[in-house]
PDB file of C-alpha atoms in Angstrom:
ATOM      1  CA  PHE U   9      -0.007   0.003  -0.018  1.00 50.00           C
ATOM      2  CA  ASP U  10       1.180   3.472  -0.743  1.00 54.00           C
ATOM      3  CA  MET U  11       0.745   5.615   2.337  1.00 57.00           C
ATOM      4  CA  SER U  12       3.478   8.079   1.498  1.00 58.00           C
ATOM      5  CA  GLU U  13       2.042  10.367   4.150  1.00 61.00           C
ATOM      6  CA  GLU U  14       1.695   9.086   7.700  1.00 76.00           C
ATOM      7  CA  LYS U  15      -2.088   9.274   7.594  1.00 92.00           C
ATOM      8  CA  ALA U  16      -4.861   8.987   5.014  1.00 96.00           C
ATOM      9  CA  SER U  17      -8.066  11.004   5.305  1.00 97.00           C
ATOM     10  CA  GLY U  18     -11.490  11.011   3.792  1.00 97.00           C
ATOM     11  CA  GLY U  19     -15.066  12.000   4.336  1.00 97.00           C
ATOM     12  CA  CYS U  20     -18.535  12.436   2.980  1.00 97.00           C
ATOM     13  CA  SER U  21     -19.723  14.257  -0.125  1.00 96.00           C
ATOM     14  CA  CYS U  22     -20.966  17.384   1.640  1.00 97.00           C
ATOM     15  CA  GLY U  23     -17.826  17.695   3.826  1.00 96.00           C
ATOM     16  CA  LYS U  24     -19.598  17.538   7.195  1.00 97.00           C
ATOM     17  CA  LEU U  25     -17.915  14.283   8.247  1.00 97.00           C
ATOM     18  CA  ARG U  26     -14.183  13.595   8.111  1.00 98.00           C
ATOM     19  CA  TYR U  27     -12.056  10.643   9.261  1.00 98.00           C
ATOM     20  CA  GLN U  28      -8.431   9.596   9.280  1.00 97.00           C
ATOM     21  CA  ILE U  29      -6.482   6.323   9.360  1.00 97.00           C
ATOM     22  CA  SER U  30      -2.972   6.148  10.794  1.00 96.00           C
ATOM     23  CA  GLN U  31      -1.950   2.702   9.444  1.00 95.00           C
ATOM     24  CA  PRO U  32      -2.312   1.002   6.065  1.00 95.00           C
ATOM     25  CA  PRO U  33      -5.429  -1.161   5.703  1.00 96.00           C
ATOM     26  CA  LYS U  34      -5.137  -4.864   6.456  1.00 95.00           C
ATOM     27  CA  VAL U  35      -7.198  -5.821   3.411  1.00 94.00           C
ATOM     28  CA  VAL U  36      -8.628  -3.874   0.446  1.00 96.00           C
ATOM     29  CA  ALA U  37     -11.485  -5.550  -1.363  1.00 96.00           C
ATOM     30  CA  ILE U  38     -14.546  -5.089  -3.538  1.00 96.00           C
ATOM     31  CA  CYS U  39     -17.673  -6.567  -1.972  1.00 94.00           C
ATOM     32  CA  HIS U  40     -20.617  -7.820  -3.994  1.00 96.00           C
ATOM     33  CA  CYS U  41     -22.824  -8.967  -1.103  1.00 90.00           C
ATOM     34  CA  ARG U  42     -26.497  -8.055  -1.191  1.00 92.00           C
ATOM     35  CA  SER U  43     -26.259  -6.115   2.066  1.00 90.00           C
ATOM     36  CA  CYS U  44     -23.565  -3.803   0.624  1.00 90.00           C
ATOM     37  CA  GLN U  45     -25.519  -3.389  -2.605  1.00 92.00           C
ATOM     38  CA  LEU U  46     -28.587  -2.252  -0.684  1.00 91.00           C
ATOM     39  CA  ALA U  47     -26.699  -0.028   1.756  1.00 88.00           C
ATOM     40  CA  ALA U  48     -24.876   1.795  -1.038  1.00 90.00           C
ATOM     41  CA  GLY U  49     -27.426   1.580  -3.824  1.00 90.00           C
ATOM     42  CA  ALA U  50     -24.612   0.267  -6.024  1.00 93.00           C
ATOM     43  CA  GLU U  51     -23.625  -3.028  -7.632  1.00 94.00           C
ATOM     44  CA  SER U  52     -20.552  -3.363  -5.392  1.00 95.00           C
ATOM     45  CA  VAL U  53     -18.615  -1.460  -2.744  1.00 96.00           C
ATOM     46  CA  GLY U  54     -14.878  -1.069  -2.281  1.00 96.00           C
ATOM     47  CA  TRP U  55     -13.647  -1.402   1.318  1.00 96.00           C
ATOM     48  CA  ALA U  56     -10.414  -0.746   3.201  1.00 97.00           C
ATOM     49  CA  VAL U  57     -10.348  -2.993   6.263  1.00 96.00           C
ATOM     50  CA  CYS U  58      -8.605  -0.963   8.970  1.00 97.00           C
ATOM     51  CA  ALA U  59      -7.651  -1.618  12.573  1.00 97.00           C
ATOM     52  CA  SER U  60     -10.205   0.193  14.731  1.00 97.00           C
ATOM     53  CA  SER U  61      -7.326   1.545  16.813  1.00 97.00           C
ATOM     54  CA  ALA U  62      -5.948   3.284  13.672  1.00 97.00           C
ATOM     55  CA  PHE U  63      -9.287   4.905  12.718  1.00 97.00           C
ATOM     56  CA  THR U  64     -10.443   8.284  14.054  1.00 97.00           C
ATOM     57  CA  TRP U  65     -13.447  10.497  13.367  1.00 97.00           C
ATOM     58  CA  LEU U  66     -12.141  14.077  12.986  1.00 96.00           C
ATOM     59  CA  THR U  67     -15.609  15.606  13.128  1.00 93.00           C
ATOM     60  CA  PRO U  68     -18.806  14.721  14.977  1.00 90.00           C
ATOM     61  CA  GLU U  69     -19.668  11.069  14.445  1.00 89.00           C
ATOM     62  CA  PRO U  70     -21.969   9.959  11.636  1.00 96.00           C
ATOM     63  CA  LYS U  71     -25.383   8.355  11.800  1.00 96.00           C
ATOM     64  CA  TYR U  72     -25.373   4.597  12.419  1.00 96.00           C
ATOM     65  CA  PHE U  73     -27.719   1.755  11.521  1.00 93.00           C
ATOM     66  CA  LYS U  74     -27.646  -2.014  12.038  1.00 93.00           C
ATOM     67  CA  SER U  75     -27.815  -3.599   8.596  1.00 88.00           C
ATOM     68  CA  SER U  76     -27.822  -7.104  10.048  1.00 86.00           C
ATOM     69  CA  GLU U  77     -27.629  -8.709  13.469  1.00 89.00           C
ATOM     70  CA  ASN U  78     -23.915  -8.124  14.073  1.00 92.00           C
ATOM     71  CA  VAL U  79     -23.194  -5.319  11.593  1.00 93.00           C
ATOM     72  CA  THR U  80     -23.305  -1.565  12.104  1.00 95.00           C
ATOM     73  CA  ARG U  81     -22.869   0.788   9.165  1.00 96.00           C
ATOM     74  CA  SER U  82     -22.293   4.527   9.222  1.00 96.00           C
ATOM     75  CA  PHE U  83     -23.319   7.286   6.854  1.00 96.00           C
ATOM     76  CA  CYS U  84     -23.669  11.045   6.707  1.00 96.00           C
ATOM     77  CA  GLY U  85     -27.094  12.125   7.952  1.00 96.00           C
ATOM     78  CA  ASP U  86     -26.993  15.152   5.626  1.00 96.00           C
ATOM     79  CA  CYS U  87     -25.738  13.888   2.247  1.00 96.00           C
ATOM     80  CA  GLY U  88     -26.171  10.114   2.746  1.00 95.00           C
ATOM     81  CA  THR U  89     -22.596   9.056   1.882  1.00 96.00           C
ATOM     82  CA  ALA U  90     -21.917   5.501   3.090  1.00 96.00           C
ATOM     83  CA  LEU U  91     -18.722   5.575   5.166  1.00 97.00           C
ATOM     84  CA  SER U  92     -18.127   2.421   7.239  1.00 97.00           C
ATOM     85  CA  TYR U  93     -19.066  -1.148   8.100  1.00 96.00           C
ATOM     86  CA  GLN U  94     -18.222  -2.732  11.437  1.00 96.00           C
ATOM     87  CA  ALA U  95     -18.875  -6.351  12.457  1.00 94.00           C
ATOM     88  CA  ASN U  96     -16.448  -6.534  15.403  1.00 92.00           C
ATOM     89  CA  ALA U  97     -14.582  -4.138  17.649  1.00 93.00           C
ATOM     90  CA  ASP U  98     -11.109  -4.842  16.208  1.00 96.00           C
ATOM     91  CA  TYR U  99     -11.698  -3.693  12.600  1.00 97.00           C
ATOM     92  CA  ILE U 100     -13.660  -1.081  10.755  1.00 97.00           C
ATOM     93  CA  ASP U 101     -14.193  -1.252   6.998  1.00 97.00           C
ATOM     94  CA  VAL U 102     -14.059   2.170   5.323  1.00 98.00           C
ATOM     95  CA  THR U 103     -15.531   2.857   1.882  1.00 97.00           C
ATOM     96  CA  LEU U 104     -12.689   3.238  -0.593  1.00 97.00           C
ATOM     97  CA  ALA U 105     -14.357   5.980  -2.637  1.00 96.00           C
ATOM     98  CA  SER U 106     -14.740   8.187   0.449  1.00 97.00           C
ATOM     99  CA  PHE U 107     -10.950   8.529   0.876  1.00 97.00           C
ATOM    100  CA  ASP U 108      -9.481  11.781  -0.412  1.00 97.00           C
ATOM    101  CA  LYS U 109      -7.050   9.724  -2.503  1.00 96.00           C
ATOM    102  CA  PRO U 110      -8.730   6.352  -3.148  1.00 96.00           C
ATOM    103  CA  GLU U 111      -6.045   5.474  -5.721  1.00 95.00           C
ATOM    104  CA  GLN U 112      -3.587   4.814  -2.877  1.00 94.00           C
ATOM    105  CA  PHE U 113      -5.570   1.706  -1.850  1.00 96.00           C
ATOM    106  CA  PRO U 114      -6.089  -0.487  -4.926  1.00 96.00           C
ATOM    107  CA  PRO U 115      -8.255  -3.566  -4.221  1.00 96.00           C
ATOM    108  CA  LYS U 116      -6.574  -6.967  -4.142  1.00 95.00           C
ATOM    109  CA  ASN U 117      -9.686  -9.141  -3.660  1.00 95.00           C
ATOM    110  CA  GLU U 118     -13.314  -9.416  -4.739  1.00 95.00           C
ATOM    111  CA  VAL U 119     -15.633 -11.059  -2.232  1.00 95.00           C
ATOM    112  CA  TRP U 120     -19.201 -12.419  -2.183  1.00 94.00           C
ATOM    113  CA  LEU U 121     -19.160 -13.048  -5.938  1.00 92.00           C
ATOM    114  CA  LYS U 122     -22.119 -15.396  -5.478  1.00 94.00           C
ATOM    115  CA  HIS U 123     -24.185 -12.202  -5.037  1.00 94.00           C
ATOM    116  CA  ARG U 124     -22.621 -10.407  -8.008  1.00 94.00           C
ATOM    117  CA  ILE U 125     -25.144  -8.805 -10.340  1.00 95.00           C
ATOM    118  CA  SER U 126     -24.706 -10.467 -13.750  1.00 94.00           C
ATOM    119  CA  TRP U 127     -24.005  -7.277 -15.706  1.00 95.00           C
ATOM    120  CA  ASN U 128     -21.195  -6.270 -13.292  1.00 93.00           C
ATOM    121  CA  PRO U 129     -18.213  -8.329 -14.449  1.00 93.00           C
ATOM    122  CA  ALA U 130     -15.676  -9.619 -11.913  1.00 93.00           C
ATOM    123  CA  ASN U 131     -12.155  -8.267 -12.331  1.00 94.00           C
ATOM    124  CA  PRO U 132      -9.908 -11.150 -13.504  1.00 93.00           C
ATOM    125  CA  ASN U 133      -6.873  -9.369 -12.005  1.00 94.00           C
ATOM    126  CA  LEU U 134      -8.178  -9.674  -8.435  1.00 94.00           C
ATOM    127  CA  LYS U 135      -8.245 -12.717  -6.187  1.00 93.00           C
ATOM    128  CA  SER U 136     -11.890 -13.776  -6.036  1.00 93.00           C
ATOM    129  CA  PHE U 137     -14.055 -15.457  -3.405  1.00 90.00           C
ATOM    130  CA  GLU U 138     -17.618 -16.752  -3.794  1.00 93.00           C
ATOM    131  CA  GLU U 139     -18.231 -15.747  -0.168  1.00 90.00           C
ATOM    132  CA  ALA U 140     -16.099 -13.860   2.352  1.00 85.00           C
ATOM    133  CA  GLY U 141     -12.371 -13.954   1.732  1.00 67.00           C
ATOM    134  CA  SER U 142      -9.203 -12.834   3.411  1.00 55.00           C
TER     135      SER U 142
END
C-alpha cells in the first residue's frame, strides 16, 4: 500500500464528516454482497479494512444503523454518503471511494461473488471469493 504520508483521510460528499487512518489497511477488497448493494445503492462497494485503533473520526460522528444482526454501518445524515461497516470491535471497513485519494488503496480481492449482479463483471486481475475472503 502506498501511504506516502503518515495518515490517510477522507469523508462524505458534503464535507460535514471527516475521518483519518494512521496505518495502512489490512485488506482492500470489492464486496458484492446483497447487504452492501442495498446499503450503497450500487452493484458493489470497495472497502479498506482498517484496525479500529488506527481509525479516528475528525468531526462529529456519523449516523449509524444495524444492517444485520452483528453489523453496524455509518453514513452522513446530511448527504447520505456511506462511510463504514463494522462487524467486530477490532476492525472497521471504510468505503474506498470516500478517501481523499482512493487510488492509494487499490483492491486486491473481490468477495461475495455469489451475489454479483450479472451485468457487473468480476475483475480477472483480483483474487476472487464466492463468499467472504481474506
